[in-house]
Amino acid sequence: MSVFGIFSKQQQIDVASEAYMALFALQHRGQQSCGIAVNDDGVIKSYRDMGLVPETFNPELLASKLGLGNMAIGHVEYGNAVLLLLCQKIIDKIR
């Protein structure tokens, strides 16, 4: 598993796209699930799915599902159906 986090002192920036680029760089061929969570003033939006980073995320999805914020965390890991249920574990603990 690889994890990436980003924080900005500025409010409402496109941290989801920055996390996307970092995950794209981190992902190995065998890692086939990924997810990103964005914090916008205490409201956390997340999206996760099976597949490689460019297959899972696109600019429209990043904007509509994740939006802007000042913090994001993302992960890539080896994929299987069980892992899809477990990916982005931090969101379940925060909510």
PDB file of C-alpha atoms in Angstrom:
ATOM      1  CA  MET A   1       0.000   0.000   0.000  1.00  0.00           C
ATOM      2  CA  SER A   2       1.119   3.551  -0.709  1.00  0.00           C
ATOM      3  CA  VAL A   3      -0.394   6.608   0.961  1.00  0.00           C
ATOM      4  CA  PHE A   4      -0.115  10.316   0.166  1.00  0.00           C
ATOM      5  CA  GLY A   5      -1.347  13.345   2.086  1.00  0.00           C
ATOM      6  CA  ILE A   6      -1.457  17.037   1.269  1.00  0.00           C
ATOM      7  CA  PHE A   7      -2.255  20.130   3.358  1.00  0.00           C
ATOM      8  CA  SER A   8      -2.545  23.760   2.308  1.00  0.00           C
ATOM      9  CA  LYS A   9      -2.954  26.823   4.514  1.00  0.00           C
ATOM     10  CA  GLN A  10      -5.139  28.266   1.762  1.00  0.00           C
ATOM     11  CA  GLN A  11      -8.832  27.428   1.850  1.00  0.00           C
ATOM     12  CA  GLN A  12     -10.653  25.858  -1.089  1.00  0.00           C
ATOM     13  CA  ILE A  13      -7.948  24.701  -3.475  1.00  0.00           C
ATOM     14  CA  ASP A  14      -7.896  21.685  -5.766  1.00  0.00           C
ATOM     15  CA  VAL A  15      -6.127  19.246  -3.417  1.00  0.00           C
ATOM     16  CA  ALA A  16      -7.925  16.306  -5.082  1.00  0.00           C
ATOM     17  CA  SER A  17      -6.042  16.872  -8.352  1.00  0.00           C
ATOM     18  CA  GLU A  18      -2.743  17.161  -6.482  1.00  0.00           C
ATOM     19  CA  ALA A  19      -3.487  13.883  -4.679  1.00  0.00           C
ATOM     20  CA  TYR A  20      -4.399  12.287  -8.030  1.00  0.00           C
ATOM     21  CA  MET A  21      -1.031  13.202  -9.540  1.00  0.00           C
ATOM     22  CA  ALA A  22       0.829  11.876  -6.485  1.00  0.00           C
ATOM     23  CA  LEU A  23      -1.084   8.576  -6.530  1.00  0.00           C
ATOM     24  CA  PHE A  24      -0.473   8.217 -10.260  1.00  0.00           C
ATOM     25  CA  ALA A  25       3.266   8.530  -9.574  1.00  0.00           C
ATOM     26  CA  LEU A  26       3.120   6.091  -6.634  1.00  0.00           C
ATOM     27  CA  GLN A  27       1.018   3.344  -8.206  1.00  0.00           C
ATOM     28  CA  HIS A  28       2.748   0.125  -9.192  1.00  0.00           C
ATOM     29  CA  ARG A  29       1.378  -2.218 -11.852  1.00  0.00           C
ATOM     30  CA  GLY A  30      -0.053  -4.665  -9.323  1.00  0.00           C
ATOM     31  CA  GLN A  31      -1.846  -2.062  -7.228  1.00  0.00           C
ATOM     32  CA  GLN A  32      -5.416  -2.001  -8.489  1.00  0.00           C
ATOM     33  CA  SER A  33      -7.517  -0.102  -5.990  1.00  0.00           C
ATOM     34  CA  CYS A  34      -7.337   3.529  -5.031  1.00  0.00           C
ATOM     35  CA  GLY A  35      -9.161   6.226  -3.155  1.00  0.00           C
ATOM     36  CA  ILE A  36      -9.005   9.911  -2.267  1.00  0.00           C
ATOM     37  CA  ALA A  37     -10.637  11.768   0.618  1.00  0.00           C
ATOM     38  CA  VAL A  38     -10.856  15.580   0.700  1.00  0.00           C
ATOM     39  CA  ASN A  39     -11.479  17.689   3.811  1.00  0.00           C
ATOM     40  CA  ASP A  40     -13.322  20.949   3.157  1.00  0.00           C
ATOM     41  CA  ASP A  41     -13.674  22.788   6.488  1.00  0.00           C
ATOM     42  CA  GLY A  42     -14.467  19.601   8.405  1.00  0.00           C
ATOM     43  CA  VAL A  43     -16.662  18.015   5.722  1.00  0.00           C
ATOM     44  CA  ILE A  44     -14.966  14.930   4.281  1.00  0.00           C
ATOM     45  CA  LYS A  45     -15.850  13.696   0.807  1.00  0.00           C
ATOM     46  CA  SER A  46     -14.320  10.490  -0.484  1.00  0.00           C
ATOM     47  CA  TYR A  47     -14.306   8.279  -3.532  1.00  0.00           C
ATOM     48  CA  ARG A  48     -12.706   4.844  -3.894  1.00  0.00           C
ATOM     49  CA  ASP A  49     -12.908   2.028  -6.388  1.00  0.00           C
ATOM     50  CA  MET A  50     -11.083  -0.862  -7.966  1.00  0.00           C
ATOM     51  CA  GLY A  51      -8.816   0.001 -10.871  1.00  0.00           C
ATOM     52  CA  LEU A  52      -5.720   1.942 -11.703  1.00  0.00           C
ATOM     53  CA  VAL A  53      -5.664   5.643 -10.822  1.00  0.00           C
ATOM     54  CA  PRO A  54      -6.298   6.939 -14.384  1.00  0.00           C
ATOM     55  CA  GLU A  55      -9.117   4.401 -14.845  1.00  0.00           C
ATOM     56  CA  THR A  56     -10.791   5.351 -11.551  1.00  0.00           C
ATOM     57  CA  PHE A  57     -10.474   9.137 -11.555  1.00  0.00           C
ATOM     58  CA  ASN A  58     -11.002  11.798 -14.210  1.00  0.00           C
ATOM     59  CA  PRO A  59     -11.224  15.605 -13.900  1.00  0.00           C
ATOM     60  CA  GLU A  60     -15.036  15.608 -13.879  1.00  0.00           C
ATOM     61  CA  LEU A  61     -15.217  13.011 -11.092  1.00  0.00           C
ATOM     62  CA  LEU A  62     -12.598  14.842  -9.018  1.00  0.00           C
ATOM     63  CA  ALA A  63     -14.582  18.074  -9.311  1.00  0.00           C
ATOM     64  CA  SER A  64     -18.060  16.619  -8.762  1.00  0.00           C
ATOM     65  CA  LYS A  65     -17.410  13.958  -6.100  1.00  0.00           C
ATOM     66  CA  LEU A  66     -14.491  15.507  -4.198  1.00  0.00           C
ATOM     67  CA  GLY A  67     -14.517  19.230  -4.943  1.00  0.00           C
ATOM     68  CA  LEU A  68     -12.185  21.717  -3.323  1.00  0.00           C
ATOM     69  CA  GLY A  69     -10.650  21.699   0.136  1.00  0.00           C
ATOM     70  CA  ASN A  70      -7.426  22.292   2.016  1.00  0.00           C
ATOM     71  CA  MET A  71      -6.503  18.679   2.930  1.00  0.00           C
ATOM     72  CA  ALA A  72      -6.549  15.371   1.098  1.00  0.00           C
ATOM     73  CA  ILE A  73      -5.328  11.862   1.691  1.00  0.00           C
ATOM     74  CA  GLY A  74      -5.136   9.146  -0.932  1.00  0.00           C
ATOM     75  CA  HIS A  75      -4.026   5.557  -1.245  1.00  0.00           C
ATOM     76  CA  VAL A  76      -3.262   2.868  -3.778  1.00  0.00           C
ATOM     77  CA  GLU A  77      -3.109  -0.825  -2.891  1.00  0.00           C
ATOM     78  CA  TYR A  78      -3.282  -4.290  -4.323  1.00  0.00           C
ATOM     79  CA  GLY A  79      -6.830  -4.900  -5.414  1.00  0.00           C
ATOM     80  CA  ASN A  80      -9.444  -7.529  -4.830  1.00  0.00           C
ATOM     81  CA  ALA A  81     -13.130  -7.434  -3.900  1.00  0.00           C
ATOM     82  CA  VAL A  82     -12.427  -7.659  -0.158  1.00  0.00           C
ATOM     83  CA  LEU A  83     -10.008  -4.750  -0.270  1.00  0.00           C
ATOM     84  CA  LEU A  84     -12.601  -2.534  -1.918  1.00  0.00           C
ATOM     85  CA  LEU A  85     -14.644  -2.797   1.265  1.00  0.00           C
ATOM     86  CA  LEU A  86     -11.603  -1.923   3.357  1.00  0.00           C
ATOM     87  CA  CYS A  87     -10.060   0.882   1.321  1.00  0.00           C
ATOM     88  CA  GLN A  88     -10.185   4.391   2.790  1.00  0.00           C
ATOM     89  CA  LYS A  89     -10.513   2.902   6.283  1.00  0.00           C
ATOM     90  CA  ILE A  90      -9.844   6.289   7.870  1.00  0.00           C
ATOM     91  CA  ILE A  91     -13.211   7.660   6.655  1.00  0.00           C
ATOM     92  CA  ASP A  92     -15.203   5.063   8.572  1.00  0.00           C
ATOM     93  CA  LYS A  93     -13.355   5.923  11.777  1.00  0.00           C
ATOM     94  CA  ILE A  94     -13.807   9.702  11.411  1.00  0.00           C
ATOM     95  CA  ARG A  95     -17.526   9.670  10.638  1.00  0.00           C
TER      96      ARG A  95
END
